[in-house]
Short mmCIF file of C-alpha atoms in Angstrom, two decimals:
data_model
loop_
_atom_site.label_atom_id
_atom_site.label_comp_id
_atom_site.label_asym_id
_atom_site.label_seq_id
_atom_site.Cartn_x
_atom_site.Cartn_y
_atom_site.Cartn_z
CA UNK A 1 -0.57 65.05 2.86
CA UNK A 2 3.23 65.21 3.62
CA UNK A 3 3.77 61.89 2.92
CA UNK A 4 1.67 62.09 -0.10
CA UNK A 5 3.95 64.65 -1.09
CA UNK A 6 7.33 62.93 -0.57
CA UNK A 7 5.91 59.79 -1.86
CA UNK A 8 5.42 62.34 -5.45
CA UNK A 9 8.42 63.41 -4.89
CA UNK A 10 10.44 60.25 -4.90
CA UNK A 11 8.49 58.92 -8.04
CA UNK A 12 9.29 62.05 -10.10
CA UNK A 13 13.18 60.95 -9.46
CA UNK A 14 12.96 57.65 -10.14
CA UNK A 15 11.50 58.59 -13.50
CA UNK A 16 14.05 61.39 -14.14
CA UNK A 17 16.95 58.58 -13.27
CA UNK A 18 15.38 55.71 -15.95
CA UNK A 19 15.12 58.55 -18.51
CA UNK A 20 18.82 59.38 -17.55
CA UNK A 21 20.04 55.91 -17.94
CA UNK A 22 17.91 55.14 -20.88
CA UNK A 23 19.60 58.35 -22.54
CA UNK A 24 23.14 57.15 -21.64
CA UNK A 25 22.32 53.39 -22.97
CA UNK A 26 21.31 55.28 -26.15
CA UNK A 27 24.47 57.45 -26.02
CA UNK A 28 26.65 54.38 -25.81
CA UNK A 29 24.76 52.03 -28.72
CA UNK A 30 25.85 55.41 -30.73
CA UNK A 31 29.18 55.44 -29.82
CA UNK A 32 30.53 51.63 -30.42
CA UNK A 33 28.67 52.32 -34.05
CA UNK A 34 31.79 53.72 -36.05
CA UNK A 35 29.70 54.84 -39.15
CA UNK A 36 32.99 55.51 -40.51
CA UNK A 37 34.21 52.24 -41.05
CA UNK A 38 31.45 49.31 -43.29
CA UNK A 39 33.43 46.63 -43.14
CA UNK A 40 36.02 45.19 -45.80
CA UNK A 41 34.83 44.82 -49.71
CA UNK A 42 35.73 41.36 -49.73
CA UNK A 43 34.24 40.04 -46.58
CA UNK A 44 36.94 39.03 -45.27
CA UNK A 45 38.56 39.67 -41.27
CA UNK A 46 38.71 42.93 -41.25
CA UNK A 47 41.48 43.52 -44.51
CA UNK A 48 40.84 44.25 -48.04
CA UNK A 49 41.72 42.45 -50.80
CA UNK A 50 44.74 44.33 -51.31
CA UNK A 51 45.83 43.99 -48.11
CA UNK A 52 45.58 40.18 -47.80
CA UNK A 53 47.20 40.36 -51.25
CA UNK A 54 51.03 39.39 -50.96
CA UNK A 55 53.81 39.25 -54.24
CA UNK A 56 53.94 36.46 -56.63
CA UNK A 57 57.39 35.43 -55.27
CA UNK A 58 58.34 33.45 -58.01
CA UNK A 59 62.27 32.48 -58.70
CA UNK A 60 62.97 34.17 -61.60
CA UNK A 61 60.30 33.24 -64.55
CA UNK A 62 59.95 29.50 -63.34
CA UNK A 63 56.32 29.73 -63.41
CA UNK A 64 56.41 28.55 -59.31
CA UNK A 65 55.02 31.74 -57.69
CA UNK A 66 52.83 32.12 -54.69
CA UNK A 67 49.99 34.00 -53.87
CA UNK A 68 47.03 35.17 -51.97
CA UNK A 69 43.50 36.21 -52.12
CA UNK A 70 40.12 34.77 -53.76
CA UNK A 71 38.22 35.94 -57.19
CA UNK A 72 35.59 35.22 -58.91
CA UNK A 73 32.49 37.27 -59.48
CA UNK A 74 30.25 36.85 -56.58
CA UNK A 75 27.17 34.78 -57.06
CA UNK A 76 29.35 32.99 -60.23
CA UNK A 77 29.79 29.21 -58.11
CA UNK A 78 33.30 28.22 -56.42
CA UNK A 79 35.86 30.95 -56.07
CA UNK A 80 38.73 30.98 -58.14
CA UNK A 81 41.84 31.77 -55.92
CA UNK A 82 44.25 33.75 -57.62
CA UNK A 83 47.42 31.55 -55.83
CA UNK A 84 49.63 29.76 -59.05
CA UNK A 85 48.27 26.13 -59.36
CA UNK A 86 50.38 23.79 -59.48
CA UNK A 87 48.86 20.78 -58.14
CA UNK A 88 46.82 18.00 -59.45
CA UNK A 89 43.08 17.49 -59.03
CA UNK A 90 43.61 13.89 -58.90
CA UNK A 91 45.90 14.55 -55.82
CA UNK A 92 48.81 11.46 -55.03
CA UNK A 93 51.03 10.57 -57.60
CA UNK A 94 49.09 12.41 -60.25
CA UNK A 95 51.14 14.47 -63.04
CA UNK A 96 49.38 17.31 -64.83
CA UNK A 97 50.36 17.73 -68.42
CA UNK A 98 50.15 21.14 -69.63
CA UNK A 99 50.61 21.84 -73.85
CA UNK A 100 51.95 25.66 -74.52
CA UNK A 101 51.81 28.27 -77.41
CA UNK A 102 49.68 26.64 -79.99
CA UNK A 103 47.02 25.79 -81.69
CA UNK A 104 49.30 25.08 -84.34
CA UNK A 105 48.00 23.13 -87.40
CA UNK A 106 51.22 21.22 -87.89
CA UNK A 107 51.81 20.11 -84.03
CA UNK A 108 48.99 20.57 -82.18
CA UNK A 109 46.65 17.52 -83.79
CA UNK A 110 49.95 15.10 -83.18
CA UNK A 111 50.06 15.98 -79.62
CA UNK A 112 46.57 15.08 -80.09
CA UNK A 113 47.88 11.53 -81.30
CA UNK A 114 50.00 10.58 -78.62
CA UNK A 115 47.88 12.06 -76.00
CA UNK A 116 45.05 9.99 -76.94
CA UNK A 117 47.23 6.95 -77.29
CA UNK A 118 47.97 7.01 -73.86
CA UNK A 119 44.24 8.00 -72.96
CA UNK A 120 45.75 10.94 -71.39
CA UNK A 121 43.94 14.54 -71.13
CA UNK A 122 46.02 17.58 -71.20
CA UNK A 123 45.50 21.45 -70.25
CA UNK A 124 46.82 23.39 -73.64
CA UNK A 125 47.50 26.89 -72.92
CA UNK A 126 46.42 29.19 -76.34
CA UNK A 127 47.49 31.96 -77.66
CA UNK A 128 44.64 34.17 -78.82
CA UNK A 129 45.25 35.20 -82.13
CA UNK A 130 46.37 31.37 -82.67
CA UNK A 131 43.03 30.15 -81.43
CA UNK A 132 40.92 32.38 -83.96
CA UNK A 133 42.93 31.59 -86.55
CA UNK A 134 42.65 27.70 -85.80
CA UNK A 135 39.25 27.29 -84.61
CA UNK A 136 38.75 23.64 -85.59
CA UNK A 137 41.89 22.63 -83.43
CA UNK A 138 40.20 24.46 -80.49
CA UNK A 139 37.42 22.18 -80.78
CA UNK A 140 39.06 19.22 -81.84
CA UNK A 141 41.29 20.01 -78.21
CA UNK A 142 37.61 20.10 -76.61
CA UNK A 143 36.01 17.14 -78.25
CA UNK A 144 39.17 15.51 -76.85
CA UNK A 145 38.14 15.79 -73.25
CA UNK A 146 41.35 18.65 -72.79
CA UNK A 147 41.13 22.12 -70.80
CA UNK A 148 41.65 25.05 -71.80
CA UNK A 149 44.09 27.65 -70.59
CA UNK A 150 44.31 31.40 -71.93
CA UNK A 151 48.42 32.19 -72.36
CA UNK A 152 47.24 36.02 -73.62
CA UNK A 153 47.48 37.83 -76.97
CA UNK A 154 50.91 38.39 -77.42
CA UNK A 155 52.51 35.77 -75.27
CA UNK A 156 54.73 38.68 -74.17
CA UNK A 157 57.22 37.58 -71.55
CA UNK A 158 57.24 41.08 -69.80
CA UNK A 159 53.88 41.64 -69.20
CA UNK A 160 54.72 41.61 -65.53
CA UNK A 161 56.80 45.10 -66.10
CA UNK A 162 53.65 46.35 -68.50
CA UNK A 163 50.78 48.98 -66.98
CA UNK A 164 47.84 46.25 -65.44
CA UNK A 165 45.41 47.70 -68.10
CA UNK A 166 47.76 46.28 -70.68
CA UNK A 167 47.41 43.11 -68.60
CA UNK A 168 43.96 43.39 -68.09
CA UNK A 169 43.95 43.68 -72.58
CA UNK A 170 46.07 40.95 -72.61
CA UNK A 171 44.23 38.35 -70.62
CA UNK A 172 40.48 38.88 -71.65
CA UNK A 173 41.19 39.74 -75.37
CA UNK A 174 42.27 36.16 -75.67
CA UNK A 175 39.98 34.58 -73.07
CA UNK A 176 37.47 35.78 -75.72
CA UNK A 177 39.00 34.46 -78.38
CA UNK A 178 39.66 31.14 -77.37
CA UNK A 179 36.37 30.79 -76.22
CA UNK A 180 34.20 31.89 -79.44
CA UNK A 181 36.64 29.37 -81.22
CA UNK A 182 35.72 27.00 -78.87
CA UNK A 183 32.16 26.97 -79.41
CA UNK A 184 30.89 26.95 -75.77
CA UNK A 185 33.72 25.56 -73.80
CA UNK A 186 35.05 28.02 -71.14
CA UNK A 187 38.63 28.84 -70.62
CA UNK A 188 39.62 27.38 -66.84
CA UNK A 189 43.02 28.35 -66.35
CA UNK A 190 45.44 31.98 -66.75
CA UNK A 191 49.31 31.02 -67.94
CA UNK A 192 51.17 34.45 -67.60
CA UNK A 193 54.22 33.70 -70.58
CA UNK A 194 57.58 32.97 -69.29
CA UNK A 195 56.04 32.86 -65.78
CA UNK A 196 55.67 36.64 -65.89
CA UNK A 197 52.68 36.93 -63.29
CA UNK A 198 51.96 40.04 -61.21
CA UNK A 199 49.20 40.20 -57.77
CA UNK A 200 47.00 42.09 -61.08
CA UNK A 201 47.33 39.29 -63.34
CA UNK A 202 46.33 36.92 -60.88
CA UNK A 203 43.22 39.02 -59.84
CA UNK A 204 42.15 39.77 -63.35
CA UNK A 205 42.38 36.25 -64.43
CA UNK A 206 40.88 34.37 -61.04
CA UNK A 207 37.99 37.09 -61.07
CA UNK A 208 37.33 35.82 -64.69
CA UNK A 209 36.96 32.51 -63.82
CA UNK A 210 40.67 31.25 -64.19
CA UNK A 211 43.28 30.22 -62.10
CA UNK A 212 46.80 31.23 -62.51
CA UNK A 213 48.51 28.22 -63.52
CA UNK A 214 52.59 27.68 -63.49
CA UNK A 215 55.05 24.37 -63.62
CA UNK A 216 57.11 22.71 -61.62
CA UNK A 217 58.80 20.60 -64.56
CA UNK A 218 60.04 22.53 -67.55
CA UNK A 219 61.50 20.60 -70.00
CA UNK A 220 62.65 23.22 -72.20
CA UNK A 221 61.77 21.83 -75.38
CA UNK A 222 61.29 24.95 -76.91
CA UNK A 223 65.47 25.16 -76.85
CA UNK A 224 65.40 21.76 -78.84
CA UNK A 225 67.97 19.95 -76.51
CA UNK A 226 67.38 16.88 -78.09
CA UNK A 227 64.31 13.83 -76.83
CA UNK A 228 66.42 12.48 -74.71
CA UNK A 229 67.37 15.63 -72.68
CA UNK A 230 63.67 16.48 -72.57
CA UNK A 231 63.05 13.07 -71.09
CA UNK A 232 65.57 13.03 -68.85
CA UNK A 233 64.42 16.84 -67.43
CA UNK A 234 61.08 15.45 -66.49
CA UNK A 235 62.59 12.13 -64.62
CA UNK A 236 65.07 14.44 -62.94
CA UNK A 237 62.36 17.56 -61.94
CA UNK A 238 59.06 15.25 -61.05
CA UNK A 239 60.00 14.93 -57.89
CA UNK A 240 59.53 18.82 -57.33
CA UNK A 241 55.81 18.75 -58.27
CA UNK A 242 53.40 16.95 -60.87
CA UNK A 243 52.57 20.34 -63.74
CA UNK A 244 55.12 19.25 -66.63
CA UNK A 245 55.40 21.90 -69.30
CA UNK A 246 55.79 21.40 -73.30
CA UNK A 247 55.17 23.29 -76.09
CA UNK A 248 52.85 22.52 -79.72
CA UNK A 249 54.17 25.98 -81.50
CA UNK A 250 56.66 28.40 -82.07
CA UNK A 251 59.12 26.19 -84.05
CA UNK A 252 59.60 22.65 -84.71
CA UNK A 253 58.06 20.28 -82.28
CA UNK A 254 59.39 17.40 -83.58
CA UNK A 255 61.37 16.44 -80.60
CA UNK A 256 58.75 17.85 -78.33
CA UNK A 257 56.19 15.07 -80.10
CA UNK A 258 58.30 12.27 -79.37
CA UNK A 259 59.60 12.94 -75.79
CA UNK A 260 55.58 13.53 -74.92
CA UNK A 261 55.09 9.72 -76.35
CA UNK A 262 58.35 8.91 -74.43
CA UNK A 263 57.28 10.44 -71.03
CA UNK A 264 53.79 8.78 -71.26
CA UNK A 265 55.18 5.46 -72.11
CA UNK A 266 57.34 6.10 -68.58
CA UNK A 267 54.58 7.65 -66.52
CA UNK A 268 52.29 4.56 -67.48
CA UNK A 269 55.16 2.32 -66.31
CA UNK A 270 55.81 4.09 -62.92
CA UNK A 271 52.09 3.82 -62.35
CA UNK A 272 51.41 6.98 -62.30
CA UNK A 273 48.30 8.62 -63.77
CA UNK A 274 47.58 12.06 -65.27
CA UNK A 275 44.70 14.52 -64.19
CA UNK A 276 44.04 18.61 -64.48
CA UNK A 277 45.49 21.04 -62.39
CA UNK A 278 43.23 22.16 -59.46
CA UNK A 279 41.24 25.42 -60.24
CA UNK A 280 39.58 26.04 -57.13
CA UNK A 281 40.92 23.96 -54.49
CA UNK A 282 44.06 25.20 -52.45
CA UNK A 283 47.49 24.17 -53.95
CA UNK A 284 49.51 22.05 -51.36
CA UNK A 285 53.26 23.04 -50.74
CA UNK A 286 54.72 20.01 -52.00
CA UNK A 287 53.12 20.74 -55.60
CA UNK A 288 54.65 24.07 -55.84
CA UNK A 289 58.23 23.88 -53.53
CA UNK A 290 61.21 24.87 -55.50
CA UNK A 291 63.83 22.55 -56.72
CA UNK A 292 65.89 21.84 -54.05
#
């Protein structure tokens, strides 16, 4: 009988110890789950997009800004980075021709004629009201196989000093007008007037499917320095990176048209192809390097 009672006591002790162990394990699980932290909003490694975001790093207003982070609504296809693009999708020695400020009924058709002559595709950075006023030209650009870029509503080169709500209005209203004029084609890039990018404007653009677009070669054709000066600027600065800036509006663009013709002829002689700026791919260090 004493042996039976002893065995019963040992059994009860074992059960109690087991229960205590289960309770301790359960407490340990609860202790390692912090209900106050649910991971990051952007699915990154423990950081929010704001923590990942860096300043533009642009040198004055030369369009050579850098940044970080990704945009694009979830489930909308490849994410569009917030970083400012300079590189070419075609890689190698390819050059990106970009045309700003139009469309203009006098100069855009002449620019399109030059591009067609050399079988070159370009990216047209359009101002919203201009696109609304000339939907026929927007459609002609698209039909020519070129791409569209948002250049805001009012071409405000001090956008980087304005509230975020203002920046958003300038970008998204222009996108809407350009796409309406295009009859279905999407705007694939966003270029800040004068290079006045901000982390917020880049985020807004990327979240709406538009890659921020910089430049490496500023021809300064808008200053009308002469055809030779414009052409020489391209030849002198093309080693800085592949994206070249011309204009098709904002004044008399006779020099721009003639210089573009000569530049495309020179690129052809050099055996350099043309292409479009990267949109979903990462930019390359060499493409965004500042002048030496």
